[in-house]
PDB file of C-alpha atoms and ligand atoms in Angstrom:
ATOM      1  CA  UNK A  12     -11.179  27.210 -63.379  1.00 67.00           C
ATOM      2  CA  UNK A  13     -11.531  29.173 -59.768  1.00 70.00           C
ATOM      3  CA  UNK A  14      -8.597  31.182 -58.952  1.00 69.00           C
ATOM      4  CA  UNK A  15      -7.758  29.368 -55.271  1.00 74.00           C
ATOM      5  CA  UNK A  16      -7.876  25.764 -57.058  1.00 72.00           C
ATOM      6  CA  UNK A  17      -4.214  26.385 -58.115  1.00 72.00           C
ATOM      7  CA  UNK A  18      -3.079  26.339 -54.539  1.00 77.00           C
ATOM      8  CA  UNK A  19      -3.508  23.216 -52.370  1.00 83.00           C
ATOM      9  CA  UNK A  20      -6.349  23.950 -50.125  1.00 89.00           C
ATOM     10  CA  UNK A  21      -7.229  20.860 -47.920  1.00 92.00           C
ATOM     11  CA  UNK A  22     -11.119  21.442 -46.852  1.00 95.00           C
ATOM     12  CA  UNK A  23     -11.838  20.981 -43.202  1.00 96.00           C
ATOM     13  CA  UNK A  24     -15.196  22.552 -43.344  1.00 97.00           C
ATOM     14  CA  UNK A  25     -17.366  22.075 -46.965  1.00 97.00           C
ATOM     15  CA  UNK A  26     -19.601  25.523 -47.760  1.00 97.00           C
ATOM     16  CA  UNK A  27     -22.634  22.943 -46.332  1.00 98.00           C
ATOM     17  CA  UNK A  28     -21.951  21.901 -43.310  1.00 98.00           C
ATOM     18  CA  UNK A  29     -20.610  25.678 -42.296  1.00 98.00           C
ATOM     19  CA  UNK A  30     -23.910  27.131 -43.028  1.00 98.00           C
ATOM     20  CA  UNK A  31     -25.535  24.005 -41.447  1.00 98.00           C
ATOM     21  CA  UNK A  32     -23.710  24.760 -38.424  1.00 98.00           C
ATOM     22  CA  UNK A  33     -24.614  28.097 -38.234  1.00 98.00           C
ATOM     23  CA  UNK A  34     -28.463  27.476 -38.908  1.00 98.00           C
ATOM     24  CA  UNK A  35     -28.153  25.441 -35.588  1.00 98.00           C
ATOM     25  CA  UNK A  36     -26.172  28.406 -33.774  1.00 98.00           C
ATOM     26  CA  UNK A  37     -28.570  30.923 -34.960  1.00 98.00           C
ATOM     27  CA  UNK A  38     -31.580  29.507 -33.670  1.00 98.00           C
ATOM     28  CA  UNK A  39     -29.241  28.962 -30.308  1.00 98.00           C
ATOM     29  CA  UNK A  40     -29.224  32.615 -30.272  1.00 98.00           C
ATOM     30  CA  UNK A  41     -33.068  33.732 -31.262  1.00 98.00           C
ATOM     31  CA  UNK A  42     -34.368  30.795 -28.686  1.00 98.00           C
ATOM     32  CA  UNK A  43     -31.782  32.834 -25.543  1.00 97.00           C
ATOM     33  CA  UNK A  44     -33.017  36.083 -26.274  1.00 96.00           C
ATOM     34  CA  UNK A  45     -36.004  35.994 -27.174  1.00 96.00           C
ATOM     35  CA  UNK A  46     -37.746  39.080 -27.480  1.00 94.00           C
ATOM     36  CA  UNK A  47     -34.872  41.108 -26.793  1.00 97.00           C
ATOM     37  CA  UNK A  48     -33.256  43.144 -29.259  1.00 97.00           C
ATOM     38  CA  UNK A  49     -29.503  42.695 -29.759  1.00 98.00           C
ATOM     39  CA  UNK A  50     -26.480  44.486 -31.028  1.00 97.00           C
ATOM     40  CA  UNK A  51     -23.899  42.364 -32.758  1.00 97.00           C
ATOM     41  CA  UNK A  52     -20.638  43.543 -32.549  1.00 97.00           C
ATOM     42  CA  UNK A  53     -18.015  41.938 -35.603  1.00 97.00           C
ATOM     43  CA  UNK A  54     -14.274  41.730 -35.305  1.00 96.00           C
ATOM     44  CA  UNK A  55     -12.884  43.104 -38.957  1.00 94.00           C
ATOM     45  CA  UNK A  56     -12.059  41.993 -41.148  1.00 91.00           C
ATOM     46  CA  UNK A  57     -11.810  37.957 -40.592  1.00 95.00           C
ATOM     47  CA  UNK A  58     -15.776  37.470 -39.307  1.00 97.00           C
ATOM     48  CA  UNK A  59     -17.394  40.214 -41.857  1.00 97.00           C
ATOM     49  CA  UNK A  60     -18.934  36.700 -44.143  1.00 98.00           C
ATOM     50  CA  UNK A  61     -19.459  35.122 -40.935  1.00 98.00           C
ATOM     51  CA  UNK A  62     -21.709  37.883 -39.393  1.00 98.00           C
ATOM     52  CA  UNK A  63     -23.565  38.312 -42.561  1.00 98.00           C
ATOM     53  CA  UNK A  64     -24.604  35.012 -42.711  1.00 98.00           C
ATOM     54  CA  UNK A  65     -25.245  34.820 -39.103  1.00 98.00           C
ATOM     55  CA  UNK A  66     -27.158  37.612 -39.001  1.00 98.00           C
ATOM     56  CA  UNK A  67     -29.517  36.676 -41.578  1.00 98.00           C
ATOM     57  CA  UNK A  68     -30.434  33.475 -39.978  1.00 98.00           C
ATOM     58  CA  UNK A  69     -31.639  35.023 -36.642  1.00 98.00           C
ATOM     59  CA  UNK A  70     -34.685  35.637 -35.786  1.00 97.00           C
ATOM     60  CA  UNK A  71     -34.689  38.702 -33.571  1.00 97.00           C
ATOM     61  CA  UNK A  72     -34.078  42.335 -33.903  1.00 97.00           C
ATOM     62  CA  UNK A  73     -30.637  43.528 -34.716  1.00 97.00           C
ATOM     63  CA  UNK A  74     -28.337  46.199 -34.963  1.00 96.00           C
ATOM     64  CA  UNK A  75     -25.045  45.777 -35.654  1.00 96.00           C
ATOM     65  CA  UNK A  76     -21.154  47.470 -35.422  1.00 96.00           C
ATOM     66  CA  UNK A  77     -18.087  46.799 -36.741  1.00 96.00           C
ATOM     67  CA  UNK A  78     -14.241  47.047 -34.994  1.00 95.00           C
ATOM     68  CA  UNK A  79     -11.041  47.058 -36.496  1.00 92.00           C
ATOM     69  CA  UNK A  80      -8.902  45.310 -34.606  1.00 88.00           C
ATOM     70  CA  UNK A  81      -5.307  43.973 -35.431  1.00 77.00           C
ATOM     71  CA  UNK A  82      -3.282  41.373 -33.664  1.00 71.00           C
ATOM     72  CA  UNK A  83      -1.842  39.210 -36.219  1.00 58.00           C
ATOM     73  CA  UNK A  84       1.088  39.445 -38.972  1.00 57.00           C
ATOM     74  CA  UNK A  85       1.122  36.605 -41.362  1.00 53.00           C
ATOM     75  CA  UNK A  86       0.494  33.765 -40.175  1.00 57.00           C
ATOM     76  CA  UNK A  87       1.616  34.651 -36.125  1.00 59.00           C
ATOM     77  CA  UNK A  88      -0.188  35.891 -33.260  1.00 60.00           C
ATOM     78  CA  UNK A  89       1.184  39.083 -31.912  1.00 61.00           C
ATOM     79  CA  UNK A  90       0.048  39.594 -27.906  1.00 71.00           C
ATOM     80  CA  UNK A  91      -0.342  43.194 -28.827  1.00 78.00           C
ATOM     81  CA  UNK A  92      -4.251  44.662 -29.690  1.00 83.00           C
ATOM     82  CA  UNK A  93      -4.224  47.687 -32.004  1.00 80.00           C
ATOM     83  CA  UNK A  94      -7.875  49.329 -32.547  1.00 80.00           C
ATOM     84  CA  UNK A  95      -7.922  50.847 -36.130  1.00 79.00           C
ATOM     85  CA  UNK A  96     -11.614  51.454 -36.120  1.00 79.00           C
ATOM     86  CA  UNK A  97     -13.169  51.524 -33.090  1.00 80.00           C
ATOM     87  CA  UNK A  98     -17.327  51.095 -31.408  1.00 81.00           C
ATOM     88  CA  UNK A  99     -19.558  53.843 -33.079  1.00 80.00           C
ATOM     89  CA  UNK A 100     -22.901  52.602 -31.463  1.00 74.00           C
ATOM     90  CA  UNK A 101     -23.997  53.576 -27.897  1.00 87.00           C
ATOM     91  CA  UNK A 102     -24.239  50.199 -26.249  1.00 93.00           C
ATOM     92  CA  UNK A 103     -25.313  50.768 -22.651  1.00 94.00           C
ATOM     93  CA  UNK A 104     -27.738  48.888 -21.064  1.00 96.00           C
ATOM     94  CA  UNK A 105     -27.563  47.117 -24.459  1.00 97.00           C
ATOM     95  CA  UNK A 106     -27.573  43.030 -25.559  1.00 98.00           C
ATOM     96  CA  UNK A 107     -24.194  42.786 -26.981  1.00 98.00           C
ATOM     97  CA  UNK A 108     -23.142  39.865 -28.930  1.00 98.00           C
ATOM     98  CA  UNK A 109     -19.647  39.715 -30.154  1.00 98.00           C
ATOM     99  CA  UNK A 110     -19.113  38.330 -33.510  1.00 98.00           C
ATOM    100  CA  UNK A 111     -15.548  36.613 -34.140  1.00 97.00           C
ATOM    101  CA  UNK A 112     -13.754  34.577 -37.000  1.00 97.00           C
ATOM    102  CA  UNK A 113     -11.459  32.587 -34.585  1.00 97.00           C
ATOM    103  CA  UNK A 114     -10.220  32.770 -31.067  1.00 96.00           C
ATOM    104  CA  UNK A 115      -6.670  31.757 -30.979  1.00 93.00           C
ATOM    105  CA  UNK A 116      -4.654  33.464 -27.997  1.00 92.00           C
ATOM    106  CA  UNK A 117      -7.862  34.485 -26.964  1.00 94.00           C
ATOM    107  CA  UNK A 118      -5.856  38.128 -26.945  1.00 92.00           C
ATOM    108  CA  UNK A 119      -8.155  39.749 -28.924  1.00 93.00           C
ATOM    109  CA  UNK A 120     -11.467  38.624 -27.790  1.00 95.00           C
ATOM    110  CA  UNK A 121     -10.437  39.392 -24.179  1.00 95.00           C
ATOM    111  CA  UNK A 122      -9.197  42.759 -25.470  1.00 93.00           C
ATOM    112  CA  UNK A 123     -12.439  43.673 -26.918  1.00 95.00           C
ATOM    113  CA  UNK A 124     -14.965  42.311 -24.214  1.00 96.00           C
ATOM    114  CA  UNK A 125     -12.723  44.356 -21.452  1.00 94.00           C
ATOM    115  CA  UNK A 126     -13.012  47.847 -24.070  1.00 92.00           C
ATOM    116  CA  UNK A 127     -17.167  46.417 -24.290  1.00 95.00           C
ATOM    117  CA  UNK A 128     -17.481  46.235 -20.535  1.00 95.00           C
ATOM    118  CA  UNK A 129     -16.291  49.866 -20.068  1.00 93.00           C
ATOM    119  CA  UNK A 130     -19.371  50.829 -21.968  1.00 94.00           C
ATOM    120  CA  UNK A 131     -22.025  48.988 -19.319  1.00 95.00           C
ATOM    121  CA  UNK A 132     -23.877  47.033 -21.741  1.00 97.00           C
ATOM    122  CA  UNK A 133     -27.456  44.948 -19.867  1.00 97.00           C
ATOM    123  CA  UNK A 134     -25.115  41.869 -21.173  1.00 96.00           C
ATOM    124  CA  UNK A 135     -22.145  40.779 -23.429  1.00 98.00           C
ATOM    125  CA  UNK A 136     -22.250  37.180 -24.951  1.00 98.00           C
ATOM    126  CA  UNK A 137     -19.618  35.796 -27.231  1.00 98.00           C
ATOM    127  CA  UNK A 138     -20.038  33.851 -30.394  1.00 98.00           C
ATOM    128  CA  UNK A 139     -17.090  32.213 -32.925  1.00 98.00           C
ATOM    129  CA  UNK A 140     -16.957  30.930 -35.632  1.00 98.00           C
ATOM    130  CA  UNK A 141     -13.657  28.543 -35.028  1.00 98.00           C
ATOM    131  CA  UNK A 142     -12.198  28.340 -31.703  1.00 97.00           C
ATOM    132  CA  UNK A 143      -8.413  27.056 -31.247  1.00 95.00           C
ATOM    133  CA  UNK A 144      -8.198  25.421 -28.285  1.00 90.00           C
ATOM    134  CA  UNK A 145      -4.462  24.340 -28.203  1.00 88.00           C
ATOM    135  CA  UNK A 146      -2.475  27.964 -27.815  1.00 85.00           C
ATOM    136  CA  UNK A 147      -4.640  29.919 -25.530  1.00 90.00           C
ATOM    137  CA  UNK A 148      -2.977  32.653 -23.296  1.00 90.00           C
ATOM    138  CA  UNK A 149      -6.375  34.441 -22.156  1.00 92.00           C
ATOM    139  CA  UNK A 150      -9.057  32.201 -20.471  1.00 93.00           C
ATOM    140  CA  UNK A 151     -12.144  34.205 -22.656  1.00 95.00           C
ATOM    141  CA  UNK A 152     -15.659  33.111 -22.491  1.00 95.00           C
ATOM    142  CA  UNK A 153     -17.489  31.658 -25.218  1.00 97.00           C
ATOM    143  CA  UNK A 154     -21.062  31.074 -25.063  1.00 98.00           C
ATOM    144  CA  UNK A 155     -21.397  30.075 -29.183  1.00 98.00           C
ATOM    145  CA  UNK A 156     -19.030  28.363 -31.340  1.00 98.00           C
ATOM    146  CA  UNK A 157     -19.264  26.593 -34.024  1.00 98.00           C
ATOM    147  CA  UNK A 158     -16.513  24.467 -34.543  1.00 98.00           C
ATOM    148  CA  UNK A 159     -12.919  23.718 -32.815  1.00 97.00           C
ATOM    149  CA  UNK A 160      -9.844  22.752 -35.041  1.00 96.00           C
ATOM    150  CA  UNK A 161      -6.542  22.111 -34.194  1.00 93.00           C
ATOM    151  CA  UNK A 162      -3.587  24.049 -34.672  1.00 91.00           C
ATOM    152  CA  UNK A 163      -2.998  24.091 -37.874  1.00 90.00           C
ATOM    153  CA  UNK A 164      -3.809  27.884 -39.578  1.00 93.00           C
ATOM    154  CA  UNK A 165      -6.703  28.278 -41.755  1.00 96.00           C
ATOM    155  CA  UNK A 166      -8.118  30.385 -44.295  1.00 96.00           C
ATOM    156  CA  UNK A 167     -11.797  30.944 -46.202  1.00 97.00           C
ATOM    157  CA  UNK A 168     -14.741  32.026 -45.119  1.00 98.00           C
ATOM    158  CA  UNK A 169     -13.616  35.576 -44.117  1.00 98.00           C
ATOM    159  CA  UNK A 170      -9.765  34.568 -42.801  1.00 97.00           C
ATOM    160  CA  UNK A 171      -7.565  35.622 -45.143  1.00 94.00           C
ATOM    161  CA  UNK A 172      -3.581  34.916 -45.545  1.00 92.00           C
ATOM    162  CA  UNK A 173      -1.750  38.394 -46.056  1.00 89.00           C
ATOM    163  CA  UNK A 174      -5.344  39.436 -47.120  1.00 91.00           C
ATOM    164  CA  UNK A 175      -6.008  36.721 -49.361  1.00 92.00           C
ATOM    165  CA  UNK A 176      -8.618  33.756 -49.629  1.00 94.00           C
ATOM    166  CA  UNK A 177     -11.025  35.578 -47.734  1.00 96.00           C
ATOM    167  CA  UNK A 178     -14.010  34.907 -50.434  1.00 95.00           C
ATOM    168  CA  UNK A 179     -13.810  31.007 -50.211  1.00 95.00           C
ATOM    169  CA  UNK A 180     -17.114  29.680 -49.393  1.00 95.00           C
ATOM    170  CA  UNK A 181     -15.123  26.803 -47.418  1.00 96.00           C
ATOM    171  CA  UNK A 182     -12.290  26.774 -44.511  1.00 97.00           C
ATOM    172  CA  UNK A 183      -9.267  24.649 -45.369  1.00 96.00           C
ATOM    173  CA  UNK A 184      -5.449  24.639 -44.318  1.00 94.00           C
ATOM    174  CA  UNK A 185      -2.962  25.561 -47.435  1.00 88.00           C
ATOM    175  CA  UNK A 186      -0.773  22.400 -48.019  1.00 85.00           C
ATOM    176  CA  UNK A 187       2.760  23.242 -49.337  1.00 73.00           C
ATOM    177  CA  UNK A 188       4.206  26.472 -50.324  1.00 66.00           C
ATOM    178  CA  UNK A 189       2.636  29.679 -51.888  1.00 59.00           C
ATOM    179  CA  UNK A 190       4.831  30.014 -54.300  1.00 52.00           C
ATOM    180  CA  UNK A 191       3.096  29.723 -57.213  1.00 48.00           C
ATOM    181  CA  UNK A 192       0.754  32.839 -56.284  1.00 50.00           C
TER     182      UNK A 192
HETATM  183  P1  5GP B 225      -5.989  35.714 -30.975  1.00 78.87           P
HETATM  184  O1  5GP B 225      -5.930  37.128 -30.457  1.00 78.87           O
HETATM  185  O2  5GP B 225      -7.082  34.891 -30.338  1.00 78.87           O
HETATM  186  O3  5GP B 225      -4.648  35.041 -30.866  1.00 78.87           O
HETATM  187  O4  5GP B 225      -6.228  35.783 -32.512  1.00 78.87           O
HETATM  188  C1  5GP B 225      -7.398  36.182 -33.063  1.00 78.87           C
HETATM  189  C2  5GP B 225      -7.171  36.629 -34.484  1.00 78.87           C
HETATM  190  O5  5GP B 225      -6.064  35.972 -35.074  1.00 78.87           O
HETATM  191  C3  5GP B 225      -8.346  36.254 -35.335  1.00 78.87           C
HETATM  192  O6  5GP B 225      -9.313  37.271 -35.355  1.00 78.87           O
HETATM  193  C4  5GP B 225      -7.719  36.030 -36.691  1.00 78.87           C
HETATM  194  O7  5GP B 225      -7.683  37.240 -37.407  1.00 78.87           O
HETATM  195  C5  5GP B 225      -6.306  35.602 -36.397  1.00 78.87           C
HETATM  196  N1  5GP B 225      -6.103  34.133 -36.538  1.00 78.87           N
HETATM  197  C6  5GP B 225      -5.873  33.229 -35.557  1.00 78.87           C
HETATM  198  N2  5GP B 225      -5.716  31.987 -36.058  1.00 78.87           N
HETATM  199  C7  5GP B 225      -5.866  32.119 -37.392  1.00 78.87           C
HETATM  200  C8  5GP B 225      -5.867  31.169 -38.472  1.00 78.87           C
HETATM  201  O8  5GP B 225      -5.687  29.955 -38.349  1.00 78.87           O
HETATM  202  N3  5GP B 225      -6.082  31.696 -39.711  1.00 78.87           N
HETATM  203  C9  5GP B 225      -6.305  33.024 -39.944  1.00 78.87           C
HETATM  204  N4  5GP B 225      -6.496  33.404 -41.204  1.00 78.87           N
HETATM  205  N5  5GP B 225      -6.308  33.927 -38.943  1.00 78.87           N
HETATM  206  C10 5GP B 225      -6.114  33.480 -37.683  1.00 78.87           C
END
């Protein structure tokens, strides 16, 4: 037996039609810059599965970085952006794509395109993996995403609750309580 199938995960998005999804996003990507070479930036820890698989599907040169960033507790949004590891690469005049589990607020992706900017890159575009339409306080730009769900708060694939559930190879929304962890 898998350790997660004694908690009630609903699925919302099956292992196959997440890495379908991002097939059709990477090639998005290689076909808009094409022939450039471009510096992915990932939002730790939540997108680190995300960017890996991402990156591996693109056909273009890459670099990538990693932040640190921290804005939620549980399972709440906290309007408040700490940086616990910050931008290592030089990115001026640089292609900079931000990689990012899931844009709730929209706090922390307008946090981190605003400390980006500062830096001059040629061009910052923006791609997520889940983008939650329904409780957005910052109006951030999103040129890739791959799907929208409601509400509700998810883990797998890289989003984790209180650091757990992270390695699920699906998303889904915990049903009942987690008591029997
Ligand atoms: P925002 O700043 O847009 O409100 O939140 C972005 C961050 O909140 C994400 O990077 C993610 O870590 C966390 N987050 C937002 N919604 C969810 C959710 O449904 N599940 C999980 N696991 N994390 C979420």
């Amino acid at each position: 037996m898998k350790i997660y199938e004694k908690f009630n995960i609903n699925v919302v998005f099956s292992e196959d039609l997440i890495q379908k999804r991002i097939s059709e996003i990477a090639l998005q990507i290689s076909e808009n810059f094409k022939n450039k070479e471009v510096l992915a930036i990932a939002v730790l820890n939540g997108s680190f599965i995300f960017c890996a698989d991402l990156l591996r599907k693109i056909n273009l040169k890459t670099t990538v970085d990693f932040v640190l960033l921290s804005s939620y507790c549980g399972m709440k949004s906290q309007y408040k952006v700490n940086v616990i590891l910050g931008l290592k690469e030089n990115i001026k005049d640089k292609n900079v794509l931000i990689i990012e589990d899931i844009v709730d607020t929209g706090v922390t992706l307008d946090f981190l395109i605003k400390e980006v900017s500062f830096k001059k890159p040629k061009n910052i575009k923006t791609c997520v993996l889940l983008n939650k339409k329904t409780s957005r306080k910052k109006n951030v730009s999103i040129d890739y995403s791959c799907f929208v769900v409601d509400n509700s708060f998810v883990v797998g694939y890289g989003l984790d609750y209180n650091g757990l559930f992270r390695g699920l190879p699906y998303i889904g929304k915990i049903e009942g309580s987690l008591s029997n962890e």
